[in-house]
Amino acid sequence: MPELPEVETTKRGLEPYLVQQRIESICVRQNKLRFLVPEEIQQLVGQPILRLVRRAKYLLVETPTGTALWHLGMSGSLRIVEHHCAANKHDHIDWLLSNGKILRYHDPRRFGALLFFPLNTPIQPLLHLGPEPLTAEFTAEQLWQRSRHKKQPIKTFIMDNSVVVGVGNIYANESLFLAGIRPQTAAGKLSLARLTNLVTVIKEVLAAAIQQGGTTLRDFVSAEGKPGYFAQQLFVYGRAGQPCLRCHSTLCEIRLAQRSCVYCPKCQR
DNA sequence: ATGCTAACCTGCGCGC
DNA sequence: TGCGCGCAGGTTAGCA
């Protein structure tokens, strides 16, 4: 599924059902996700959930014995269901909770992951991540310095998790449209002023998406199982060949690093 | 060092 | 109606 706003929305939706509950049992029906679900995940059984944390697109579930780390991949979702609710196709993992509810992981493409890190061991996937986009650590100065002499296109640059986390394909496309920058522009060629604009826009776009309940995604499902809002307010993503909503030019599509890039040839230079 | 490619999977929509 | 193709929200190992 998910871009950062969807993960944040999932985290907020799950919190009231998970925090302070005990994990009574864990049922793994399919352990072949992006990584094999480790046996050690069973160490969570009997543990109370202390808090949920989101870092990048990872959702961390903290307990006294260690931390579970979820990643939802391309098509994963987590939701709360009643304990009698039968599992459907692609419902790979259940956590039975002390409040009688089930935390259920669904993921058709199985690009997601569930890992366990015992207390005081390093959480490897988090070690080399760049700043969170919605914090003060993500600045234009930092982006500017990192990008000097880079020929890499700005789009793949901002999607690099060591530069800044949580900017996926949809929001990369939208942010570059709003900043008036062509996706293929070499990152190193952009002025501090233009990068300042880009940083501002990335923060605004992600914050707005979270505020709207997290989703611009067709098949997004909230923690309560309600479908997400249908794609609203996307200026370019998924609109190749259609008119620019600002100037009515026909939107172009190219590919960078095998990801589609839609842009307006007039508004983005 | 940098940056691109392929790969991991299933489902869906399109053209024929 | 069915089949094959290409594409889809992410990440990363490996290669040039």
PDB file of C-alpha atoms (C1' of nucleotides) in Angstrom:
ATOM      1  CA  MET A   1       0.000   0.000   0.000  1.00  0.00           C
ATOM      2  CA  PRO A   2       1.532   2.527   1.560  1.00  0.00           C
ATOM      3  CA  GLU A   3       3.178   5.716   1.457  1.00  0.00           C
ATOM      4  CA  LEU A   4       4.037   7.463   4.681  1.00  0.00           C
ATOM      5  CA  PRO A   5       0.595   9.046   5.226  1.00  0.00           C
ATOM      6  CA  GLU A   6      -1.077   5.651   4.971  1.00  0.00           C
ATOM      7  CA  VAL A   7       1.320   4.137   7.494  1.00  0.00           C
ATOM      8  CA  GLU A   8       0.785   7.059   9.859  1.00  0.00           C
ATOM      9  CA  THR A   9      -2.980   6.710   9.500  1.00  0.00           C
ATOM     10  CA  THR A  10      -2.740   2.984  10.153  1.00  0.00           C
ATOM     11  CA  LYS A  11      -0.661   3.636  13.254  1.00  0.00           C
ATOM     12  CA  ARG A  12      -3.168   6.154  14.623  1.00  0.00           C
ATOM     13  CA  GLY A  13      -6.086   3.896  13.836  1.00  0.00           C
ATOM     14  CA  LEU A  14      -4.535   0.875  15.528  1.00  0.00           C
ATOM     15  CA  GLU A  15      -3.264   2.647  18.637  1.00  0.00           C
ATOM     16  CA  PRO A  16      -6.530   2.615  20.637  1.00  0.00           C
ATOM     17  CA  TYR A  17      -6.963  -1.118  20.011  1.00  0.00           C
ATOM     18  CA  LEU A  18      -3.383  -2.184  20.664  1.00  0.00           C
ATOM     19  CA  VAL A  19      -1.799  -0.068  23.364  1.00  0.00           C
ATOM     20  CA  GLN A  20      -2.033  -1.655  26.818  1.00  0.00           C
ATOM     21  CA  GLN A  21      -3.407  -4.898  25.390  1.00  0.00           C
ATOM     22  CA  ARG A  22      -1.587  -8.175  25.822  1.00  0.00           C
ATOM     23  CA  ILE A  23      -0.695 -10.337  22.837  1.00  0.00           C
ATOM     24  CA  GLU A  24      -2.409 -13.657  23.630  1.00  0.00           C
ATOM     25  CA  SER A  25      -1.233 -15.604  20.603  1.00  0.00           C
ATOM     26  CA  ILE A  26       0.240 -15.159  17.162  1.00  0.00           C
ATOM     27  CA  CYS A  27      -0.920 -17.142  14.139  1.00  0.00           C
ATOM     28  CA  VAL A  28       1.277 -17.113  11.039  1.00  0.00           C
ATOM     29  CA  ARG A  29      -0.450 -18.718   8.048  1.00  0.00           C
ATOM     30  CA  GLN A  30       2.125 -17.615   5.492  1.00  0.00           C
ATOM     31  CA  ASN A  31       5.670 -16.902   6.599  1.00  0.00           C
ATOM     32  CA  LYS A  32       7.071 -16.142   3.165  1.00  0.00           C
ATOM     33  CA  LEU A  33       6.859 -12.391   3.120  1.00  0.00           C
ATOM     34  CA  ARG A  34       9.710 -10.207   1.900  1.00  0.00           C
ATOM     35  CA  PHE A  35      11.684 -11.855   4.680  1.00  0.00           C
ATOM     36  CA  LEU A  36      10.643 -15.042   6.399  1.00  0.00           C
ATOM     37  CA  VAL A  37       8.634 -14.242   9.484  1.00  0.00           C
ATOM     38  CA  PRO A  38      11.100 -15.234  12.248  1.00  0.00           C
ATOM     39  CA  GLU A  39      10.327 -17.898  14.831  1.00  0.00           C
ATOM     40  CA  GLU A  40      11.324 -15.378  17.469  1.00  0.00           C
ATOM     41  CA  ILE A  41       8.145 -13.463  16.773  1.00  0.00           C
ATOM     42  CA  GLN A  42       6.528 -15.865  19.258  1.00  0.00           C
ATOM     43  CA  GLN A  43       8.536 -14.155  21.990  1.00  0.00           C
ATOM     44  CA  LEU A  44       5.878 -11.474  21.836  1.00  0.00           C
ATOM     45  CA  VAL A  45       3.203 -13.821  23.156  1.00  0.00           C
ATOM     46  CA  GLY A  46       2.158 -12.801  26.655  1.00  0.00           C
ATOM     47  CA  GLN A  47       3.681  -9.361  26.290  1.00  0.00           C
ATOM     48  CA  PRO A  48       1.785  -6.116  26.766  1.00  0.00           C
ATOM     49  CA  ILE A  49       1.991  -3.568  23.961  1.00  0.00           C
ATOM     50  CA  LEU A  50       3.576  -0.421  25.352  1.00  0.00           C
ATOM     51  CA  ARG A  51       3.354   1.882  22.357  1.00  0.00           C
ATOM     52  CA  LEU A  52       3.344   2.182  18.592  1.00  0.00           C
ATOM     53  CA  VAL A  53       5.940   4.201  16.728  1.00  0.00           C
ATOM     54  CA  ARG A  54       6.182   5.039  13.057  1.00  0.00           C
ATOM     55  CA  ARG A  55       9.626   5.592  11.511  1.00  0.00           C
ATOM     56  CA  ALA A  56       9.728   6.069   7.750  1.00  0.00           C
ATOM     57  CA  LYS A  57       7.230   3.508   6.445  1.00  0.00           C
ATOM     58  CA  TYR A  58       7.953   1.109   9.298  1.00  0.00           C
ATOM     59  CA  LEU A  59       5.483   0.547  12.094  1.00  0.00           C
ATOM     60  CA  LEU A  60       7.121  -0.437  15.373  1.00  0.00           C
ATOM     61  CA  VAL A  61       5.234  -2.243  18.125  1.00  0.00           C
ATOM     62  CA  GLU A  62       7.131  -1.928  21.384  1.00  0.00           C
ATOM     63  CA  THR A  63       6.857  -4.461  24.194  1.00  0.00           C
ATOM     64  CA  PRO A  64       8.968  -5.167  27.295  1.00  0.00           C
ATOM     65  CA  THR A  65      10.869  -7.987  25.539  1.00  0.00           C
ATOM     66  CA  GLY A  66      11.471  -6.317  22.250  1.00  0.00           C
ATOM     67  CA  THR A  67      10.088  -4.582  19.222  1.00  0.00           C
ATOM     68  CA  ALA A  68       8.073  -5.951  16.331  1.00  0.00           C
ATOM     69  CA  LEU A  69       8.710  -4.141  13.074  1.00  0.00           C
ATOM     70  CA  TRP A  70       6.093  -4.207  10.336  1.00  0.00           C
ATOM     71  CA  HIS A  71       6.532  -3.051   6.800  1.00  0.00           C
ATOM     72  CA  LEU A  72       3.469  -3.118   4.577  1.00  0.00           C
ATOM     73  CA  GLY A  73       5.330  -3.415   1.284  1.00  0.00           C
ATOM     74  CA  MET A  74       3.269  -2.536  -1.780  1.00  0.00           C
ATOM     75  CA  SER A  75      -0.016  -4.144  -0.901  1.00  0.00           C
ATOM     76  CA  GLY A  76      -0.049  -4.829   2.836  1.00  0.00           C
ATOM     77  CA  SER A  77      -2.618  -3.622   5.336  1.00  0.00           C
ATOM     78  CA  LEU A  78      -3.218  -4.041   9.047  1.00  0.00           C
ATOM     79  CA  ARG A  79      -6.641  -3.901  10.552  1.00  0.00           C
ATOM     80  CA  ILE A  80      -8.594  -4.830  13.641  1.00  0.00           C
ATOM     81  CA  VAL A  81     -11.245  -7.518  13.311  1.00  0.00           C
ATOM     82  CA  GLU A  82     -13.451  -9.372  15.766  1.00  0.00           C
ATOM     83  CA  HIS A  83     -12.095 -12.630  17.131  1.00  0.00           C
ATOM     84  CA  HIS A  84     -14.668 -14.751  15.307  1.00  0.00           C
ATOM     85  CA  CYS A  85     -13.895 -13.203  11.923  1.00  0.00           C
ATOM     86  CA  ALA A  86     -12.653 -15.946   9.574  1.00  0.00           C
ATOM     87  CA  ALA A  87      -9.443 -15.370   7.655  1.00  0.00           C
ATOM     88  CA  ASN A  88      -9.678 -14.763   3.922  1.00  0.00           C
ATOM     89  CA  LYS A  89      -7.187 -15.217   1.139  1.00  0.00           C
ATOM     90  CA  HIS A  90      -3.944 -13.319   1.775  1.00  0.00           C
ATOM     91  CA  ASP A  91      -4.691 -12.839   5.474  1.00  0.00           C
ATOM     92  CA  HIS A  92      -1.219 -14.006   6.497  1.00  0.00           C
ATOM     93  CA  ILE A  93      -0.839 -13.121  10.160  1.00  0.00           C
ATOM     94  CA  ASP A  94      -3.156 -12.684  13.169  1.00  0.00           C
ATOM     95  CA  TRP A  95      -2.330 -11.380  16.617  1.00  0.00           C
ATOM     96  CA  LEU A  96      -5.022 -12.304  19.128  1.00  0.00           C
ATOM     97  CA  LEU A  97      -5.269  -9.541  21.716  1.00  0.00           C
ATOM     98  CA  SER A  98      -6.464  -9.540  25.328  1.00  0.00           C
ATOM     99  CA  ASN A  99      -9.420  -7.324  24.379  1.00  0.00           C
ATOM    100  CA  GLY A 100     -10.721 -10.178  22.233  1.00  0.00           C
ATOM    101  CA  LYS A 101      -9.910  -8.498  18.965  1.00  0.00           C
ATOM    102  CA  ILE A 102      -7.502  -9.600  16.274  1.00  0.00           C
ATOM    103  CA  LEU A 103      -4.805  -7.557  14.590  1.00  0.00           C
ATOM    104  CA  ARG A 104      -4.830  -9.004  11.076  1.00  0.00           C
ATOM    105  CA  TYR A 105      -2.200  -8.589   8.361  1.00  0.00           C
ATOM    106  CA  HIS A 106      -3.356  -8.866   4.762  1.00  0.00           C
ATOM    107  CA  ASP A 107      -0.898  -8.652   1.852  1.00  0.00           C
ATOM    108  CA  PRO A 108      -1.587 -10.089  -1.623  1.00  0.00           C
ATOM    109  CA  ARG A 109       1.836  -9.355  -3.062  1.00  0.00           C
ATOM    110  CA  ARG A 110       3.766 -10.348   0.063  1.00  0.00           C
ATOM    111  CA  PHE A 111       6.370  -7.615  -0.262  1.00  0.00           C
ATOM    112  CA  GLY A 112       5.752  -6.721   3.369  1.00  0.00           C
ATOM    113  CA  ALA A 113       7.710  -7.860   6.405  1.00  0.00           C
ATOM    114  CA  LEU A 114       7.321  -8.636  10.084  1.00  0.00           C
ATOM    115  CA  LEU A 115      10.551  -8.841  12.063  1.00  0.00           C
ATOM    116  CA  PHE A 116      11.345  -9.083  15.768  1.00  0.00           C
ATOM    117  CA  PHE A 117      14.190  -7.299  17.547  1.00  0.00           C
ATOM    118  CA  PRO A 118      14.850  -8.242  21.184  1.00  0.00           C
ATOM    119  CA  LEU A 119      15.202  -5.352  23.599  1.00  0.00           C
ATOM    120  CA  ASN A 120      18.523  -3.522  23.299  1.00  0.00           C
ATOM    121  CA  THR A 121      19.450  -5.043  19.957  1.00  0.00           C
ATOM    122  CA  PRO A 122      19.886  -2.683  17.009  1.00  0.00           C
ATOM    123  CA  ILE A 123      16.901  -2.412  14.692  1.00  0.00           C
ATOM    124  CA  GLN A 124      18.850  -2.908  11.532  1.00  0.00           C
ATOM    125  CA  PRO A 125      16.351  -1.512   9.008  1.00  0.00           C
ATOM    126  CA  LEU A 126      16.306   1.820  10.858  1.00  0.00           C
ATOM    127  CA  LEU A 127      20.050   2.343  11.081  1.00  0.00           C
ATOM    128  CA  HIS A 128      20.741   4.235   7.869  1.00  0.00           C
ATOM    129  CA  LEU A 129      17.546   6.151   7.327  1.00  0.00           C
ATOM    130  CA  GLY A 130      17.498   9.836   6.488  1.00  0.00           C
ATOM    131  CA  PRO A 131      15.399  12.405   8.355  1.00  0.00           C
ATOM    132  CA  GLU A 132      11.639  12.264   8.788  1.00  0.00           C
ATOM    133  CA  PRO A 133      10.148  14.673   6.266  1.00  0.00           C
ATOM    134  CA  LEU A 134       7.735  16.248   8.743  1.00  0.00           C
ATOM    135  CA  THR A 135      10.382  17.181  11.286  1.00  0.00           C
ATOM    136  CA  ALA A 136      12.790  20.103  11.483  1.00  0.00           C
ATOM    137  CA  GLU A 137      15.643  17.750  10.596  1.00  0.00           C
ATOM    138  CA  PHE A 138      14.513  17.709   7.004  1.00  0.00           C
ATOM    139  CA  THR A 139      15.831  20.972   5.619  1.00  0.00           C
ATOM    140  CA  ALA A 140      16.597  22.451   2.230  1.00  0.00           C
ATOM    141  CA  GLU A 141      20.182  23.156   3.320  1.00  0.00           C
ATOM    142  CA  GLN A 142      20.732  19.481   4.057  1.00  0.00           C
ATOM    143  CA  LEU A 143      19.101  18.473   0.771  1.00  0.00           C
ATOM    144  CA  TRP A 144      21.156  21.037  -1.098  1.00  0.00           C
ATOM    145  CA  GLN A 145      24.448  19.874   0.394  1.00  0.00           C
ATOM    146  CA  ARG A 146      23.674  16.196  -0.219  1.00  0.00           C
ATOM    147  CA  SER A 147      22.750  16.857  -3.832  1.00  0.00           C
ATOM    148  CA  ARG A 148      25.753  18.887  -5.005  1.00  0.00           C
ATOM    149  CA  HIS A 149      27.438  17.317  -8.035  1.00  0.00           C
ATOM    150  CA  LYS A 150      24.780  14.608  -8.257  1.00  0.00           C
ATOM    151  CA  LYS A 151      23.608  13.728 -11.721  1.00  0.00           C
ATOM    152  CA  GLN A 152      20.874  11.568 -10.302  1.00  0.00           C
ATOM    153  CA  PRO A 153      17.376  12.786 -11.219  1.00  0.00           C
ATOM    154  CA  ILE A 154      15.741  14.769  -8.430  1.00  0.00           C
ATOM    155  CA  LYS A 155      12.850  12.327  -8.317  1.00  0.00           C
ATOM    156  CA  THR A 156      14.928   9.261  -7.530  1.00  0.00           C
ATOM    157  CA  PHE A 157      17.018  11.404  -5.195  1.00  0.00           C
ATOM    158  CA  ILE A 158      14.079  12.350  -2.970  1.00  0.00           C
ATOM    159  CA  MET A 159      12.846   8.754  -3.057  1.00  0.00           C
ATOM    160  CA  ASP A 160      16.178   7.584  -1.621  1.00  0.00           C
ATOM    161  CA  ASN A 161      15.534   6.663   2.010  1.00  0.00           C
ATOM    162  CA  SER A 162      18.977   7.758   3.080  1.00  0.00           C
ATOM    163  CA  VAL A 163      18.209  11.284   1.829  1.00  0.00           C
ATOM    164  CA  VAL A 164      14.741  11.616   3.318  1.00  0.00           C
ATOM    165  CA  VAL A 165      12.305   8.876   4.284  1.00  0.00           C
ATOM    166  CA  GLY A 166       8.727   8.329   3.314  1.00  0.00           C
ATOM    167  CA  VAL A 167       8.521  10.004  -0.082  1.00  0.00           C
ATOM    168  CA  GLY A 168       7.051   7.316  -2.306  1.00  0.00           C
ATOM    169  CA  ASN A 169       6.166   7.409  -5.964  1.00  0.00           C
ATOM    170  CA  ILE A 170       2.813   9.167  -5.670  1.00  0.00           C
ATOM    171  CA  TYR A 171       3.996  11.972  -3.425  1.00  0.00           C
ATOM    172  CA  ALA A 172       7.279  12.345  -5.295  1.00  0.00           C
ATOM    173  CA  ASN A 173       5.290  12.998  -8.469  1.00  0.00           C
ATOM    174  CA  GLU A 174       2.869  15.351  -6.744  1.00  0.00           C
ATOM    175  CA  SER A 175       5.566  17.270  -4.888  1.00  0.00           C
ATOM    176  CA  LEU A 176       7.608  17.853  -8.038  1.00  0.00           C
ATOM    177  CA  PHE A 177       4.528  19.143  -9.816  1.00  0.00           C
ATOM    178  CA  LEU A 178       3.743  21.554  -6.999  1.00  0.00           C
ATOM    179  CA  ALA A 179       7.377  22.678  -6.883  1.00  0.00           C
ATOM    180  CA  GLY A 180       7.476  23.172 -10.657  1.00  0.00           C
ATOM    181  CA  ILE A 181      10.456  20.858 -11.110  1.00  0.00           C
ATOM    182  CA  ARG A 182      10.800  18.206 -13.812  1.00  0.00           C
ATOM    183  CA  PRO A 183      11.427  14.767 -12.342  1.00  0.00           C
ATOM    184  CA  GLN A 184      14.450  14.101 -14.556  1.00  0.00           C
ATOM    185  CA  THR A 185      16.315  17.265 -13.558  1.00  0.00           C
ATOM    186  CA  ALA A 186      19.749  16.443 -12.140  1.00  0.00           C
ATOM    187  CA  ALA A 187      19.555  16.927  -8.375  1.00  0.00           C
ATOM    188  CA  GLY A 188      22.917  18.678  -8.337  1.00  0.00           C
ATOM    189  CA  LYS A 189      21.730  21.377 -10.712  1.00  0.00           C
ATOM    190  CA  LEU A 190      18.914  22.679  -8.531  1.00  0.00           C
ATOM    191  CA  SER A 191      19.427  25.922  -6.661  1.00  0.00           C
ATOM    192  CA  LEU A 192      18.949  26.249  -2.924  1.00  0.00           C
ATOM    193  CA  ALA A 193      15.889  28.384  -3.630  1.00  0.00           C
ATOM    194  CA  ARG A 194      14.212  25.693  -5.713  1.00  0.00           C
ATOM    195  CA  LEU A 195      15.086  22.993  -3.190  1.00  0.00           C
ATOM    196  CA  THR A 196      13.676  25.183  -0.436  1.00  0.00           C
ATOM    197  CA  ASN A 197      10.430  25.277  -2.340  1.00  0.00           C
ATOM    198  CA  LEU A 198      10.551  21.511  -2.860  1.00  0.00           C
ATOM    199  CA  VAL A 199      11.112  20.816   0.837  1.00  0.00           C
ATOM    200  CA  THR A 200       8.206  23.077   1.770  1.00  0.00           C
ATOM    201  CA  VAL A 201       5.938  21.361  -0.715  1.00  0.00           C
ATOM    202  CA  ILE A 202       6.905  17.835   0.392  1.00  0.00           C
ATOM    203  CA  LYS A 203       6.040  18.740   3.974  1.00  0.00           C
ATOM    204  CA  GLU A 204       2.730  20.278   2.917  1.00  0.00           C
ATOM    205  CA  VAL A 205       1.715  17.380   0.703  1.00  0.00           C
ATOM    206  CA  LEU A 206       2.485  14.723   3.299  1.00  0.00           C
ATOM    207  CA  ALA A 207       0.859  16.701   6.118  1.00  0.00           C
ATOM    208  CA  ALA A 208      -2.261  17.285   4.027  1.00  0.00           C
ATOM    209  CA  ALA A 209      -2.484  13.594   3.125  1.00  0.00           C
ATOM    210  CA  ILE A 210      -2.264  12.613   6.792  1.00  0.00           C
ATOM    211  CA  GLN A 211      -4.870  15.191   7.693  1.00  0.00           C
ATOM    212  CA  GLN A 212      -7.241  13.795   5.091  1.00  0.00           C
ATOM    213  CA  GLY A 213      -7.172  10.407   6.753  1.00  0.00           C
ATOM    214  CA  GLY A 214      -4.140   9.160   5.064  1.00  0.00           C
ATOM    215  CA  THR A 215      -5.130   8.281   1.724  1.00  0.00           C
ATOM    216  CA  THR A 216      -5.112   8.941  -1.893  1.00  0.00           C
ATOM    217  CA  LEU A 217      -5.000   5.261  -2.575  1.00  0.00           C
ATOM    218  CA  ARG A 218      -7.630   3.223  -4.279  1.00  0.00           C
ATOM    219  CA  ASP A 219      -7.606   0.139  -2.137  1.00  0.00           C
ATOM    220  CA  PHE A 220      -6.458   1.579   1.137  1.00  0.00           C
ATOM    221  CA  VAL A 221      -8.321   0.135   4.114  1.00  0.00           C
ATOM    222  CA  SER A 222      -8.309   1.848   7.477  1.00  0.00           C
ATOM    223  CA  ALA A 223      -7.759   0.063  10.779  1.00  0.00           C
ATOM    224  CA  GLU A 224     -11.508  -0.265  11.207  1.00  0.00           C
ATOM    225  CA  GLY A 225     -11.778  -1.770   7.751  1.00  0.00           C
ATOM    226  CA  LYS A 226     -13.450   1.198   6.124  1.00  0.00           C
ATOM    227  CA  PRO A 227     -12.284   1.838   2.605  1.00  0.00           C
ATOM    228  CA  GLY A 228     -10.099   4.856   2.090  1.00  0.00           C
ATOM    229  CA  TYR A 229     -11.147   8.003   0.352  1.00  0.00           C
ATOM    230  CA  PHE A 230     -11.005   7.645  -3.374  1.00  0.00           C
ATOM    231  CA  ALA A 231      -8.049   9.320  -5.029  1.00  0.00           C
ATOM    232  CA  GLN A 232      -8.643  12.965  -4.431  1.00  0.00           C
ATOM    233  CA  GLN A 233      -6.542  15.909  -5.321  1.00  0.00           C
ATOM    234  CA  LEU A 234      -3.879  14.170  -7.295  1.00  0.00           C
ATOM    235  CA  PHE A 235      -2.532  16.642  -9.822  1.00  0.00           C
ATOM    236  CA  VAL A 236      -0.374  14.319 -11.887  1.00  0.00           C
ATOM    237  CA  TYR A 237      -0.079  10.766 -10.552  1.00  0.00           C
ATOM    238  CA  GLY A 238      -2.131   8.443 -12.722  1.00  0.00           C
ATOM    239  CA  ARG A 239      -3.129  11.277 -15.061  1.00  0.00           C
ATOM    240  CA  ALA A 240      -0.691  10.876 -17.986  1.00  0.00           C
ATOM    241  CA  GLY A 241      -2.231  12.077 -21.237  1.00  0.00           C
ATOM    242  CA  GLN A 242      -4.861  14.106 -19.399  1.00  0.00           C
ATOM    243  CA  PRO A 243      -4.858  17.902 -19.149  1.00  0.00           C
ATOM    244  CA  CYS A 244      -2.827  19.646 -16.472  1.00  0.00           C
ATOM    245  CA  LEU A 245      -5.237  20.930 -13.841  1.00  0.00           C
ATOM    246  CA  ARG A 246      -3.344  24.195 -13.738  1.00  0.00           C
ATOM    247  CA  CYS A 247      -2.540  25.034 -17.404  1.00  0.00           C
ATOM    248  CA  HIS A 248      -4.397  22.381 -19.454  1.00  0.00           C
ATOM    249  CA  SER A 249      -1.258  21.153 -21.243  1.00  0.00           C
ATOM    250  CA  THR A 250      -1.233  17.404 -21.810  1.00  0.00           C
ATOM    251  CA  LEU A 251       0.646  15.650 -19.006  1.00  0.00           C
ATOM    252  CA  CYS A 252       3.690  13.618 -20.065  1.00  0.00           C
ATOM    253  CA  GLU A 253       4.881  10.286 -18.706  1.00  0.00           C
ATOM    254  CA  ILE A 254       8.419   8.958 -18.510  1.00  0.00           C
ATOM    255  CA  ARG A 255      10.075   6.240 -16.440  1.00  0.00           C
ATOM    256  CA  LEU A 256      12.907   6.679 -14.003  1.00  0.00           C
ATOM    257  CA  ALA A 257      14.269   3.675 -12.134  1.00  0.00           C
ATOM    258  CA  GLN A 258      11.265   1.722 -13.425  1.00  0.00           C
ATOM    259  CA  ARG A 259       8.799   4.001 -11.731  1.00  0.00           C
ATOM    260  CA  SER A 260       6.309   6.079 -13.652  1.00  0.00           C
ATOM    261  CA  CYS A 261       6.763   9.821 -13.588  1.00  0.00           C
ATOM    262  CA  VAL A 262       3.950  12.050 -14.723  1.00  0.00           C
ATOM    263  CA  TYR A 263       4.634  15.745 -15.172  1.00  0.00           C
ATOM    264  CA  CYS A 264       3.402  18.858 -16.899  1.00  0.00           C
ATOM    265  CA  PRO A 265       5.819  19.962 -19.633  1.00  0.00           C
ATOM    266  CA  LYS A 266       4.799  23.575 -19.146  1.00  0.00           C
ATOM    267  CA  CYS A 267       4.453  23.931 -15.360  1.00  0.00           C
ATOM    268  CA  GLN A 268       7.561  21.853 -14.607  1.00  0.00           C
ATOM    269  CA  ARG A 269      10.927  22.941 -15.930  1.00  0.00           C
TER     270      ARG A 269
ATOM    271  C1'  DA B   1      31.189   6.112  -5.860  1.00  0.00           C
ATOM    272  C1'  DT B   2      27.123   6.474  -8.301  1.00  0.00           C
ATOM    273  C1'  DG B   3      23.036   5.069 -10.304  1.00  0.00           C
ATOM    274  C1'  DC B   4      20.421   1.752 -12.805  1.00  0.00           C
ATOM    275  C1'  DT B   5      18.280  -3.053 -13.252  1.00  0.00           C
ATOM    276  C1'  DA B   6      16.126  -7.008 -11.792  1.00  0.00           C
ATOM    277  C1'  DA B   7      13.879  -9.344  -8.455  1.00  0.00           C
ATOM    278  C1'  DC B   8      10.534 -10.437  -4.949  1.00  0.00           C
ATOM    279  C1'  DC B   9       4.629 -11.562  -5.604  1.00  0.00           C
ATOM    280  C1'  DT B  10      -0.477 -11.278  -6.942  1.00  0.00           C
ATOM    281  C1'  DG B  11      -4.210  -8.936  -9.168  1.00  0.00           C
ATOM    282  C1'  DC B  12      -6.238  -6.075 -12.493  1.00  0.00           C
ATOM    283  C1'  DG B  13      -7.263  -3.849 -16.801  1.00  0.00           C
ATOM    284  C1'  DC B  14      -6.463  -3.669 -21.500  1.00  0.00           C
ATOM    285  C1'  DG B  15      -6.132  -5.231 -26.368  1.00  0.00           C
ATOM    286  C1'  DC B  16      -6.821  -8.953 -29.261  1.00  0.00           C
TER     287       DC B  16
ATOM    288  C1'  DT C   1     -15.044 -15.511 -22.749  1.00  0.00           C
ATOM    289  C1'  DG C   2     -10.351 -16.128 -22.438  1.00  0.00           C
ATOM    290  C1'  DC C   3      -5.357 -15.189 -22.924  1.00  0.00           C
ATOM    291  C1'  DG C   4      -1.207 -12.682 -22.676  1.00  0.00           C
ATOM    292  C1'  DC C   5       0.900  -8.559 -21.580  1.00  0.00           C
ATOM    293  C1'  DG C   6       2.147  -4.686 -18.845  1.00  0.00           C
ATOM    294  C1'  DC C   7       1.552  -2.265 -14.864  1.00  0.00           C
ATOM    295  C1'  DA C   8       0.884  -1.289  -9.651  1.00  0.00           C
ATOM    296  C1'  DG C   9       1.793   2.120  -3.443  1.00  0.00           C
ATOM    297  C1'  DG C  10       8.540  -0.482  -1.855  1.00  0.00           C
ATOM    298  C1'  DT C  11      13.063  -2.038  -1.070  1.00  0.00           C
ATOM    299  C1'  DT C  12      17.559  -3.910  -1.964  1.00  0.00           C
ATOM    300  C1'  DA C  13      21.298  -7.009  -3.919  1.00  0.00           C
ATOM    301  C1'  DG C  14      24.151  -6.879  -7.591  1.00  0.00           C
ATOM    302  C1'  DC C  15      26.169  -5.029 -11.538  1.00  0.00           C
ATOM    303  C1'  DA C  16      28.237  -1.521 -14.801  1.00  0.00           C
TER     304       DA C  16
END
